[in-house]
Amino acid sequence: MPTQSRSIPRIFDPHIHMTSRTTDDYAAMYQAGVRALVEPSFWLGQPRTSPATFYDYFDSLLGWEPFRAAQYGIVHHCTLALNPKEANDPRCTPVLEELPRYLLKDGVVAVGEIGYDSMTPAEDTALAAQLELALVHELPALVHTPHRDKAAGLARTLDVLRESKLPPERVVLDHLNETTVGPAADSGCWLGFSIYPDTKMDPDRMVRILRVHGTERVLVNSAADWGRSDPLKTRHVAEAMLAAGFDEDDVDRVLWRNPVAFYGQSGRLRLDAVPAGERLFAGNSILRGGE
Amino acid sequence: MLSPLASLRAGLERRLKPEGRAWLRQALSEATDVTEPAGPAGLPRWELHFVTAGRRCGPAPHTEGGAPDPVDAARVLILHAAAPGTDALVRLYGKGSADERRAVLLALPHLDPPPRTARALSLVEDALRTNDTRLVAAALGPYAAAHLDAHQWRQGVLKCLFTGVPTAAVAGLEHRAAGDDELARMLEDYARERTAAGRTVPEDLAYVLRLARFEESRDTPHPPGPHRPGPDPSVPDPSGHPPPAAPHRRSQSRSQPRPPESPPQSPRSPQPRSQSPQPRSPES
Ligand SMILES: [Zn+2]
């Protein structure tokens, strides 16, 4: 392993689809400082045609993928849900009846990704039902904001959230950008930003948002999946923050303590597997790379 | 002297924090309560405790080396107390996380009444098909030692060597491997393949081979020192293993392949062990 001469941040990626990533990615993420992550269940690119394929997918997020992550020193948790896109397919919606049993599992730290894709009545139903599931399972909710018609989608999401009894501090609104961060912040929800190579956010724009809105309730993720994406974007944001004058404590807050606080509301985060004494950025002792 | 489960419980209680201990006692006392479903999924109470054990009785400080994982132990105790029928057990495994599945496998030899053998074996076989080394290790416990057929058991031992599971995890290894010529052949072929590729031979292989060739007394303790799995369990990675153990002498003869034969000084077994599953006492 090449020896790095400078300290590296400890990173918790709160939204990444490792099912679509390789073992090289796991190794590179560990080298970059990633020690924990949350994998939300989502659309796999190829439409599903039956509920049973969801259960195999959920089983993978509760079995094989945590095992794979552990081989590379990374703690894996997941969020489970019927995603907004497939909430429109009646062949898939029976998943909602099986979700209560899955949401009990130890590795599940939120209900998600839920939210809107095309803003249909079926999506209204699935979103409201799954916010209710988060409430009764005492879990947070990871709410995806739509890629198309984002501002209107966020407004409608906030309406549904107000009607649910789920308190805003139990909700993260994800894939935010410059145009949606204002109303999202006003709602009291956590603010999620996905950093992508071409679309969504980039590291420098992320830093500008952090300058204006501060680091409170902000989660930064790579949302890396089967599309053009980069699992090291969290680290790139850390670098951009330091270059812009944020200090190591700010970086640790955004990239470690904030996701721990948000998902910690589930009572199910197991970070004891992160080696004791390995503080990376946090505190006074700073682990050097190249161990 | 305590029964295995009584000492499992005593050891677990010592390692739990007070709130974990209180939860365990409640879970065990409610294990036979079938009056009303509990929790947001409406499960039987014992099943809710079984599923949520990971966040109720962990993490305990890992002070005792070699002690069973506390969550595994709690789940095995709950299953034993609840005594689910075979149908419930199969459902629990099928709808379980990897951790829950492992607990079902670990509980198999302890259940009273015992599960129906064919269906319980289907769970063992399912686990042996995975590449999750913790499932593979749990599958090769005393239940497999007693019931798994010879072919699948040998494949399981070989899979341990492939994926870096210490063969110390294989229950009844000394007994079942002794005099197993077919296992010896498979091990020698594997060692030859590794050596031909310029790779190290897993250090446990020589020991199991001596057992299979009757060169190792059944009373000889298993060599200590588990080796950790390599980074990718699906690929045998020499870097994941400690310095190579001395390969079996036959594995070094790459230039002149010969049919398997016993080394000259090895006393050949006069009566090789039967290849069929051997009856065991179920209380193992
Ligand atoms: Zn996503």
Coordinates of C-alpha atoms and ligand atoms in Angstrom, one line a residue:
Chain A
M1 CA 0.0 0.0 0.0
P2 CA 1.4 3.4 -0.9
T3 CA 2.2 5.5 2.1
Q4 CA 0.2 8.8 2.3
S5 CA 1.9 11.6 4.0
R6 CA -1.1 13.6 5.1
S7 CA -4.1 12.8 7.3
I8 CA -7.3 11.5 5.8
P9 CA -10.8 12.2 6.9
R10 CA -13.1 9.5 8.3
I11 CA -16.0 9.3 5.9
F12 CA -19.5 7.9 6.3
D13 CA -21.2 7.8 2.8
P14 CA -24.9 8.1 3.7
H15 CA -26.2 7.1 0.2
I16 CA -24.4 4.7 -2.1
H17 CA -25.5 1.7 -4.1
M18 CA -22.7 -0.8 -3.6
T19 CA -24.6 -3.6 -5.3
S20 CA -23.6 -1.9 -8.5
R21 CA -19.9 -1.4 -7.5
T22 CA -16.8 -3.5 -7.7
T23 CA -14.4 -4.7 -5.1
D24 CA -11.9 -2.2 -6.5
D25 CA -14.3 0.5 -5.4
Y26 CA -14.5 -0.9 -1.9
A27 CA -10.7 -0.9 -1.7
A28 CA -10.4 2.6 -3.1
M29 CA -13.1 3.9 -0.7
Y30 CA -11.3 2.4 2.3
Q31 CA -8.1 4.1 1.1
A32 CA -10.0 7.4 0.8
G33 CA -11.2 7.1 4.4
V34 CA -14.7 5.6 4.0
R35 CA -15.4 3.4 7.1
A36 CA -19.2 3.3 7.0
L37 CA -21.9 3.6 4.5
V38 CA -25.7 3.3 4.0
E39 CA -27.0 1.6 0.9
P40 CA -30.6 2.6 0.1
S41 CA -32.8 0.2 -1.9
F42 CA -33.7 1.7 -5.2
W43 CA -34.4 1.0 -8.9
L44 CA -31.8 -1.4 -10.5
G45 CA -32.0 0.1 -14.0
Q46 CA -33.9 -3.0 -15.3
P47 CA -37.5 -2.9 -14.2
R48 CA -38.6 -5.6 -11.8
T49 CA -41.7 -7.7 -12.6
S50 CA -42.6 -9.3 -9.3
P51 CA -42.3 -8.7 -5.5
A52 CA -40.1 -11.7 -5.1
T53 CA -37.2 -10.0 -6.8
F54 CA -37.4 -7.2 -4.3
Y55 CA -37.1 -9.7 -1.5
D56 CA -33.9 -11.2 -3.0
Y57 CA -32.6 -7.6 -3.3
F58 CA -33.5 -6.8 0.3
D59 CA -31.8 -10.1 1.4
S60 CA -28.7 -9.0 -0.4
L61 CA -28.7 -5.7 1.3
L62 CA -29.0 -7.6 4.6
G63 CA -26.5 -10.3 3.9
W64 CA -24.2 -10.5 1.0
E65 CA -23.4 -6.7 0.6
P66 CA -22.6 -6.2 4.3
F67 CA -20.3 -9.2 4.1
R68 CA -18.6 -7.8 1.0
A69 CA -18.1 -4.4 2.7
A70 CA -16.7 -6.0 5.8
Q71 CA -14.0 -7.7 3.8
Y72 CA -12.7 -4.2 3.0
G73 CA -13.1 -2.8 6.5
I74 CA -16.3 -0.9 5.8
V75 CA -19.5 -1.1 7.9
H76 CA -22.6 -1.5 5.7
H77 CA -26.2 -0.5 6.7
C78 CA -29.2 -0.2 4.5
T79 CA -32.5 1.5 4.0
L80 CA -35.4 -0.4 2.5
A81 CA -38.5 0.7 0.6
L82 CA -40.5 0.4 -2.6
N83 CA -38.8 3.0 -4.8
P84 CA -40.9 5.8 -6.4
K85 CA -40.5 4.6 -9.9
E86 CA -41.7 1.1 -9.3
A87 CA -44.5 2.3 -7.0
N88 CA -46.2 2.9 -10.3
D89 CA -46.1 -0.8 -11.4
P90 CA -49.0 -2.8 -9.9
R91 CA -46.8 -5.9 -10.3
C92 CA -44.5 -4.5 -7.6
T93 CA -46.7 -2.8 -5.1
P94 CA -47.4 -5.9 -3.0
V95 CA -43.9 -5.2 -1.7
L96 CA -45.6 -2.7 0.6
E97 CA -47.3 -5.6 2.5
E98 CA -44.0 -7.3 3.2
L99 CA -42.0 -4.3 4.1
P100 CA -43.0 -4.2 7.8
R101 CA -41.3 -7.5 8.4
Y102 CA -38.1 -6.4 6.6
L103 CA -38.0 -3.0 8.4
L104 CA -37.5 -4.8 11.7
K105 CA -34.1 -6.1 10.7
D106 CA -31.0 -5.0 12.6
G107 CA -29.2 -3.6 9.5
V108 CA -32.0 -1.3 8.5
V109 CA -31.4 2.3 9.6
A110 CA -34.2 4.1 7.6
V111 CA -37.1 3.7 5.2
G112 CA -35.9 4.7 1.8
E113 CA -35.5 5.8 -0.9
I114 CA -39.1 7.0 -1.0
G115 CA -40.5 10.1 -2.6
Y116 CA -41.5 11.2 -6.1
D117 CA -40.4 10.2 -9.6
S118 CA -43.2 11.4 -11.9
M119 CA -45.6 12.6 -9.2
T120 CA -48.5 10.2 -9.9
P121 CA -51.3 9.2 -7.6
A122 CA -49.7 5.8 -7.1
E123 CA -46.5 7.6 -5.9
D124 CA -48.7 9.7 -3.5
T125 CA -50.0 6.4 -2.0
A126 CA -46.7 4.7 -1.7
L127 CA -45.0 7.8 -0.2
A128 CA -47.7 8.3 2.5
A129 CA -47.8 4.6 3.3
Q130 CA -44.1 4.4 3.7
L131 CA -43.9 7.5 5.8
E132 CA -46.4 5.8 8.1
L133 CA -44.1 2.7 8.2
A134 CA -41.2 4.9 9.3
L135 CA -43.4 6.3 12.0
V136 CA -44.5 3.0 13.5
H137 CA -41.0 1.4 13.1
E138 CA -39.4 4.4 14.8
L139 CA -37.1 4.8 11.8
P140 CA -35.9 7.9 9.9
A141 CA -36.9 8.3 6.2
L142 CA -34.7 8.9 3.2
V143 CA -36.7 11.0 0.8
H144 CA -35.5 11.3 -2.8
T145 CA -36.5 14.5 -4.6
P146 CA -37.3 14.0 -8.2
H147 CA -34.8 14.7 -11.0
R148 CA -37.4 16.2 -13.3
D149 CA -39.6 19.1 -12.2
K150 CA -37.5 19.2 -9.0
A151 CA -38.9 22.4 -7.4
A152 CA -42.5 21.4 -7.9
G153 CA -41.7 17.8 -6.7
L154 CA -40.1 19.2 -3.5
A155 CA -43.1 21.4 -2.8
R156 CA -45.4 18.4 -3.1
T157 CA -43.1 16.3 -1.0
L158 CA -43.1 18.9 1.7
D159 CA -47.0 18.9 1.6
V160 CA -47.1 15.1 2.2
L161 CA -44.5 15.4 4.9
R162 CA -46.5 18.0 6.8
E163 CA -49.6 15.7 6.6
S164 CA -47.6 12.8 8.0
K165 CA -46.8 12.7 11.7
L166 CA -43.1 12.0 11.0
P167 CA -41.1 14.9 12.6
P168 CA -38.9 16.8 10.2
E169 CA -35.7 15.8 12.1
R170 CA -36.4 12.2 11.1
V171 CA -36.4 13.0 7.4
V172 CA -33.6 13.7 5.0
L173 CA -34.5 15.3 1.7
D174 CA -31.9 14.1 -0.8
H175 CA -30.5 15.2 -4.2
L176 CA -30.9 18.9 -3.3
N177 CA -29.3 21.7 -5.2
E178 CA -29.1 25.5 -5.2
T179 CA -32.7 25.9 -6.2
T180 CA -34.2 23.5 -3.7
V181 CA -32.0 23.9 -0.6
G182 CA -33.8 27.0 0.7
P183 CA -37.3 25.5 1.1
A184 CA -35.8 22.2 2.2
A185 CA -33.9 24.0 4.9
D186 CA -37.0 25.9 6.0
S187 CA -38.8 22.6 6.5
G188 CA -36.5 21.5 9.3
C189 CA -35.6 18.3 7.5
W190 CA -32.0 17.2 7.0
L191 CA -30.4 18.3 3.8
G192 CA -28.9 15.6 1.5
F193 CA -26.6 16.4 -1.5
S194 CA -25.5 13.9 -4.1
I195 CA -22.2 14.7 -5.8
Y196 CA -22.0 13.4 -9.3
P197 CA -19.4 13.7 -12.1
D198 CA -21.9 15.4 -14.6
T199 CA -25.3 15.9 -13.1
K200 CA -26.6 16.7 -9.6
M201 CA -24.0 18.6 -7.5
D202 CA -20.2 18.9 -7.8
P203 CA -17.7 19.5 -5.0
D204 CA -17.1 23.2 -5.6
R205 CA -20.9 24.0 -5.7
M206 CA -21.2 21.9 -2.6
V207 CA -18.7 24.1 -0.8
R208 CA -20.5 27.2 -1.9
I209 CA -23.8 25.8 -0.4
L210 CA -21.9 24.9 2.8
R211 CA -20.6 28.5 3.0
V212 CA -24.1 29.9 2.8
H213 CA -26.1 27.3 4.8
G214 CA -23.4 26.1 7.2
T215 CA -22.7 22.5 8.1
E216 CA -25.7 21.9 10.3
R217 CA -28.1 19.0 9.2
V218 CA -26.1 18.6 6.0
L219 CA -25.4 15.1 4.5
V220 CA -23.1 14.7 1.6
N221 CA -23.2 11.5 -0.4
S222 CA -21.8 10.1 -3.7
A223 CA -25.1 8.3 -4.6
A224 CA -22.8 6.2 -6.7
D225 CA -24.8 3.5 -8.6
W226 CA -24.8 1.8 -12.0
G227 CA -24.7 5.1 -13.9
R228 CA -21.8 7.4 -14.4
S229 CA -20.9 8.2 -10.8
D230 CA -17.9 8.1 -8.5
P231 CA -17.8 6.5 -5.0
L232 CA -14.9 8.8 -4.0
K233 CA -16.9 12.0 -4.4
T234 CA -17.3 12.3 -0.6
R235 CA -13.6 12.5 -0.3
H236 CA -13.4 15.1 -3.1
V237 CA -15.8 17.2 -1.1
A238 CA -13.6 16.9 2.0
E239 CA -10.7 18.1 -0.1
A240 CA -12.7 21.0 -1.6
M241 CA -13.9 22.0 1.9
L242 CA -10.3 22.1 3.3
A243 CA -9.1 24.0 0.2
A244 CA -11.9 26.6 0.8
G245 CA -10.9 27.2 4.4
F246 CA -13.1 24.8 6.3
D247 CA -11.2 23.0 9.1
E248 CA -10.9 19.3 9.9
D249 CA -13.7 19.5 12.4
D250 CA -16.1 20.9 9.8
V251 CA -15.2 18.1 7.5
D252 CA -15.6 15.5 10.2
R253 CA -19.0 17.0 11.1
V254 CA -20.3 16.9 7.5
L255 CA -18.8 13.6 6.5
W256 CA -19.0 11.6 9.7
R257 CA -20.9 13.1 12.7
N258 CA -23.9 14.3 10.7
P259 CA -24.7 10.9 9.1
V260 CA -24.1 9.2 12.4
A261 CA -26.5 11.6 14.1
F262 CA -29.2 11.2 11.4
Y263 CA -29.1 7.4 11.0
G264 CA -28.4 7.0 14.7
Q265 CA -32.0 7.9 15.3
S266 CA -32.8 4.4 14.3
G267 CA -31.0 3.0 17.3
R268 CA -29.5 0.4 15.0
L269 CA -26.2 1.9 13.8
R270 CA -23.4 -0.6 14.7
L271 CA -20.1 1.3 14.4
D272 CA -18.3 -0.7 17.0
A273 CA -16.7 -2.6 14.1
V274 CA -14.9 0.6 13.1
P275 CA -11.6 -0.1 14.9
A276 CA -11.2 1.6 18.2
G277 CA -8.5 4.1 18.3
E278 CA -8.9 4.8 14.6
R279 CA -10.0 8.3 14.7
L280 CA -8.7 9.5 11.4
F281 CA -9.6 13.2 11.5
A282 CA -11.5 13.3 14.7
G283 CA -9.9 14.3 18.0
N284 CA -6.3 14.8 18.4
S285 CA -4.8 11.6 17.1
I286 CA -4.9 11.5 13.4
L287 CA -4.4 8.2 11.7
R288 CA -2.0 8.3 8.8
G289 CA -2.8 6.3 5.6
G290 CA -0.7 3.4 4.5
E291 CA -1.2 1.2 7.5
Chain B
M1 CA -21.9 -29.8 35.0
L2 CA -23.9 -27.4 32.9
S3 CA -25.5 -28.5 29.6
P4 CA -24.0 -26.8 26.5
L5 CA -27.0 -24.4 26.3
A6 CA -26.9 -23.6 30.1
S7 CA -23.2 -22.7 29.8
L8 CA -24.0 -20.7 26.7
R9 CA -26.5 -18.7 28.6
A10 CA -24.3 -18.3 31.6
G11 CA -21.5 -17.1 29.4
L12 CA -23.7 -14.7 27.5
E13 CA -25.2 -13.2 30.7
R14 CA -21.7 -12.5 32.0
R15 CA -20.9 -10.6 28.8
L16 CA -24.1 -8.5 28.5
K17 CA -24.7 -5.1 29.9
P18 CA -27.5 -4.9 32.5
E19 CA -30.1 -3.8 29.9
G20 CA -29.1 -6.5 27.6
R21 CA -29.3 -9.1 30.4
A22 CA -32.8 -7.8 31.3
W23 CA -33.9 -8.1 27.6
L24 CA -32.5 -11.6 27.4
R25 CA -34.4 -12.8 30.4
Q26 CA -37.6 -11.2 29.1
A27 CA -37.1 -12.7 25.6
L28 CA -36.6 -16.2 27.0
S29 CA -39.5 -16.0 29.4
E30 CA -41.7 -14.8 26.5
A31 CA -40.4 -17.4 24.1
T32 CA -43.3 -19.7 24.6
D33 CA -45.9 -16.9 24.7
V34 CA -48.1 -17.3 21.7
T35 CA -51.0 -15.3 22.9
E36 CA -50.7 -12.1 20.8
P37 CA -48.5 -10.9 18.1
A38 CA -46.1 -8.1 18.9
G39 CA -44.4 -5.2 17.2
P40 CA -45.2 -3.3 14.0
A41 CA -45.0 -6.4 11.8
G42 CA -47.3 -8.4 14.0
L43 CA -44.9 -11.3 14.6
P44 CA -45.1 -13.8 17.5
R45 CA -43.3 -12.4 20.4
W46 CA -40.4 -14.9 20.3
E47 CA -39.8 -14.1 16.6
L48 CA -39.7 -10.4 17.2
H49 CA -37.1 -10.9 19.9
F50 CA -35.2 -13.3 17.6
V51 CA -35.2 -10.7 14.7
T52 CA -34.3 -7.7 16.8
A53 CA -31.6 -9.4 19.0
G54 CA -28.7 -7.5 17.3
R55 CA -29.7 -4.2 18.7
R56 CA -31.0 -5.5 22.0
C57 CA -28.1 -7.5 23.4
G58 CA -25.2 -6.0 21.6
P59 CA -22.6 -4.8 21.4
A60 CA -20.9 -6.5 24.2
P61 CA -17.3 -5.8 24.8
H62 CA -15.2 -8.5 23.1
T63 CA -13.2 -9.6 26.1
E64 CA -13.3 -13.4 26.0
G65 CA -11.4 -14.6 23.0
G66 CA -13.2 -17.4 21.2
A67 CA -16.5 -16.9 23.0
P68 CA -19.5 -17.1 20.8
D69 CA -20.8 -13.9 19.3
P70 CA -23.4 -12.6 21.9
V71 CA -26.1 -12.0 19.3
D72 CA -25.7 -15.5 17.9
A73 CA -25.8 -16.9 21.4
A74 CA -29.0 -15.0 22.2
R75 CA -30.7 -16.1 19.1
V76 CA -29.8 -19.8 19.6
L77 CA -31.2 -19.6 23.1
I78 CA -34.4 -18.0 21.9
L79 CA -34.9 -20.6 19.3
H80 CA -34.2 -23.4 21.8
A81 CA -36.7 -21.9 24.2
A82 CA -39.4 -21.3 21.5
A83 CA -38.9 -24.7 20.0
P84 CA -40.4 -23.7 16.6
G85 CA -41.5 -26.5 14.4
T86 CA -39.7 -27.3 11.2
D87 CA -42.0 -25.1 9.1
A88 CA -41.4 -22.1 11.3
L89 CA -37.6 -22.8 11.2
V90 CA -37.5 -22.9 7.4
R91 CA -39.6 -19.8 7.2
L92 CA -37.3 -18.0 9.7
Y93 CA -34.2 -18.9 7.6
G94 CA -35.9 -18.0 4.3
K95 CA -37.0 -14.6 5.6
G96 CA -34.0 -13.9 7.7
S97 CA -31.0 -11.6 7.3
A98 CA -27.6 -13.4 7.0
D99 CA -27.2 -13.0 10.8
E100 CA -30.5 -14.6 11.5
R101 CA -29.8 -17.4 9.0
R102 CA -26.5 -18.1 10.7
A103 CA -28.3 -18.4 14.1
V104 CA -30.8 -20.9 12.7
L105 CA -27.9 -23.0 11.4
L106 CA -26.1 -22.8 14.8
A107 CA -29.3 -23.8 16.6
L108 CA -30.0 -26.9 14.5
P109 CA -28.2 -29.4 16.7
H110 CA -29.8 -28.0 19.9
L111 CA -33.5 -28.0 19.0
D112 CA -35.9 -30.2 20.9
P113 CA -37.7 -31.7 19.2
P114 CA -35.2 -31.9 16.4
P115 CA -36.3 -30.5 13.0
R116 CA -37.1 -32.9 10.2
T117 CA -33.8 -33.9 8.8
A118 CA -34.3 -33.4 5.1
R119 CA -35.7 -29.9 5.4
A120 CA -33.1 -28.9 8.0
L121 CA -30.4 -30.2 5.6
S122 CA -31.9 -28.1 2.8
L123 CA -31.0 -25.0 5.0
V124 CA -27.4 -26.3 5.5
E125 CA -27.1 -26.9 1.7
D126 CA -28.4 -23.4 1.0
A127 CA -25.8 -21.9 3.3
L128 CA -23.0 -24.0 1.7
R129 CA -23.9 -22.6 -1.7
T130 CA -23.2 -19.0 -0.5
N131 CA -19.8 -17.4 -0.4
D132 CA -20.5 -15.8 2.9
T133 CA -17.8 -17.4 5.0
R134 CA -19.7 -16.9 8.3
L135 CA -22.7 -18.8 6.8
V136 CA -20.4 -21.5 5.4
A137 CA -18.7 -22.0 8.8
A138 CA -22.1 -22.1 10.6
A139 CA -23.4 -24.6 8.1
L140 CA -20.5 -27.0 8.9
G141 CA -21.4 -27.4 12.5
P142 CA -22.4 -30.5 14.4
Y143 CA -25.6 -30.9 12.5
A144 CA -23.8 -31.2 9.2
A145 CA -21.2 -33.5 10.9
A146 CA -24.1 -35.8 11.8
H147 CA -26.3 -35.6 8.8
L148 CA -24.7 -34.2 5.7
D149 CA -23.9 -36.8 3.0
A150 CA -20.3 -37.5 2.2
H151 CA -20.1 -35.7 -1.1
Q152 CA -21.5 -32.4 0.2
W153 CA -19.5 -32.6 3.3
R154 CA -16.3 -33.0 1.3
Q155 CA -17.3 -30.1 -0.9
G156 CA -17.9 -28.1 2.2
V157 CA -14.4 -28.8 3.6
L158 CA -12.9 -27.9 0.3
K159 CA -14.9 -24.7 0.2
C160 CA -13.5 -23.8 3.6
L161 CA -10.0 -24.1 2.2
F162 CA -11.0 -22.1 -0.9
T163 CA -12.6 -19.2 1.0
G164 CA -10.3 -19.0 4.0
V165 CA -12.6 -20.5 6.6
P166 CA -10.3 -22.2 9.2
T167 CA -11.1 -25.9 9.1
A168 CA -11.3 -25.7 12.9
A169 CA -14.8 -24.5 12.2
V170 CA -15.7 -27.9 10.7
A171 CA -17.4 -29.9 13.5
G172 CA -16.3 -33.5 13.7
L173 CA -13.5 -33.0 11.2
E174 CA -11.2 -35.5 12.8
H175 CA -13.9 -38.1 12.9
R176 CA -15.4 -37.6 9.4
A177 CA -12.1 -37.0 7.5
A178 CA -10.3 -40.0 8.9
G179 CA -9.6 -42.5 6.2
D180 CA -11.7 -40.7 3.6
D181 CA -9.8 -41.5 0.4
E182 CA -12.0 -39.4 -1.8
L183 CA -11.4 -36.4 0.4
A184 CA -7.7 -37.1 0.3
R185 CA -7.8 -37.2 -3.5
M186 CA -9.7 -33.9 -3.7
L187 CA -7.2 -32.2 -1.3
E188 CA -4.2 -33.5 -3.2
D189 CA -5.7 -32.3 -6.5
Y190 CA -6.3 -28.9 -5.0
A191 CA -2.8 -28.6 -3.6
R192 CA -1.4 -29.6 -7.0
E193 CA -3.5 -27.0 -8.7
R194 CA -2.3 -24.3 -6.3
T195 CA 1.3 -25.3 -6.6
A196 CA 1.2 -25.5 -10.4
A197 CA -0.1 -21.9 -10.4
G198 CA 2.7 -20.8 -8.1
R199 CA 0.4 -20.1 -5.3
T200 CA 0.5 -21.1 -1.7
V201 CA -1.4 -24.1 -0.3
P202 CA -3.8 -23.2 2.5
E203 CA -2.0 -24.1 5.7
D204 CA -5.0 -26.2 7.0
L205 CA -4.8 -28.5 3.9
A206 CA -1.9 -30.6 5.1
Y207 CA -3.5 -31.3 8.4
V208 CA -6.8 -32.4 6.9
L209 CA -4.9 -34.5 4.3
R210 CA -3.0 -36.3 7.1
L211 CA -6.4 -37.0 8.8
A212 CA -7.8 -38.4 5.5
R213 CA -4.7 -40.5 5.0
F214 CA -4.8 -41.7 8.6
E215 CA -1.5 -40.2 9.3
E216 CA -2.9 -38.0 12.1
S217 CA -4.4 -39.5 15.2
R218 CA -7.9 -38.5 15.8
D219 CA -6.8 -37.5 19.3
T220 CA -4.3 -34.9 18.0
P221 CA -5.7 -31.5 18.7
H222 CA -6.4 -29.3 15.7
P223 CA -3.5 -26.9 15.0
P224 CA -4.1 -23.6 16.6
G225 CA -4.1 -20.2 14.9
P226 CA -7.0 -19.4 12.6
H227 CA -6.0 -17.7 9.5
R228 CA -8.0 -14.8 8.4
P229 CA -9.8 -14.8 5.1
G230 CA -8.3 -13.0 2.2
P231 CA -9.9 -9.7 1.1
D232 CA -12.1 -11.3 -1.5
P233 CA -13.6 -14.6 -0.4
S234 CA -14.6 -15.6 -3.9
V235 CA -11.0 -15.7 -5.0
P236 CA -8.4 -17.7 -3.2
D237 CA -5.8 -15.0 -2.5
P238 CA -2.4 -16.1 -1.3
S239 CA -1.7 -12.8 0.3
G240 CA -4.6 -13.4 2.7
H241 CA -2.8 -16.4 4.2
P242 CA 0.1 -16.6 6.5
P243 CA 3.4 -18.0 5.2
P244 CA 2.7 -21.2 3.3
A245 CA 2.5 -24.4 5.2
A246 CA 4.7 -27.1 3.8
P247 CA 2.6 -28.5 1.0
H248 CA 2.0 -32.2 0.9
R249 CA 4.9 -33.9 -0.8
R250 CA 2.7 -35.1 -3.7
S251 CA 1.7 -31.6 -4.5
Q252 CA 5.3 -30.7 -5.5
S253 CA 5.6 -33.4 -8.1
R254 CA 4.3 -31.3 -10.9
S255 CA 6.5 -32.7 -13.6
Q256 CA 5.4 -36.3 -13.3
P257 CA 1.8 -36.7 -12.4
R258 CA 1.0 -40.0 -10.9
P259 CA -2.2 -41.6 -9.8
P260 CA -2.9 -40.9 -6.1
E261 CA -1.1 -43.2 -3.8
S262 CA -0.2 -43.2 -0.2
P263 CA 3.2 -42.0 0.7
P264 CA 5.6 -44.8 1.4
Q265 CA 5.8 -44.5 5.1
S266 CA 2.1 -44.1 5.6
P267 CA 0.3 -47.1 7.0
R268 CA -2.5 -47.7 4.7
S269 CA -5.9 -48.0 6.4
P270 CA -7.0 -51.6 6.3
Q271 CA -10.7 -50.6 6.3
P272 CA -11.5 -47.2 4.9
R273 CA -14.4 -45.5 6.5
S274 CA -17.7 -45.8 4.9
Q275 CA -18.6 -43.0 2.5
S276 CA -22.2 -42.8 3.6
P277 CA -23.5 -40.5 6.3
Q278 CA -22.6 -41.8 9.6
P279 CA -25.1 -42.1 12.5
R280 CA -24.3 -39.7 15.3
S281 CA -25.8 -39.1 18.6
P282 CA -28.1 -36.2 18.1
E283 CA -27.1 -34.4 21.3
S284 CA -23.7 -33.4 19.9
Ligands
ZN1 ZN -30.0 6.5 -4.8

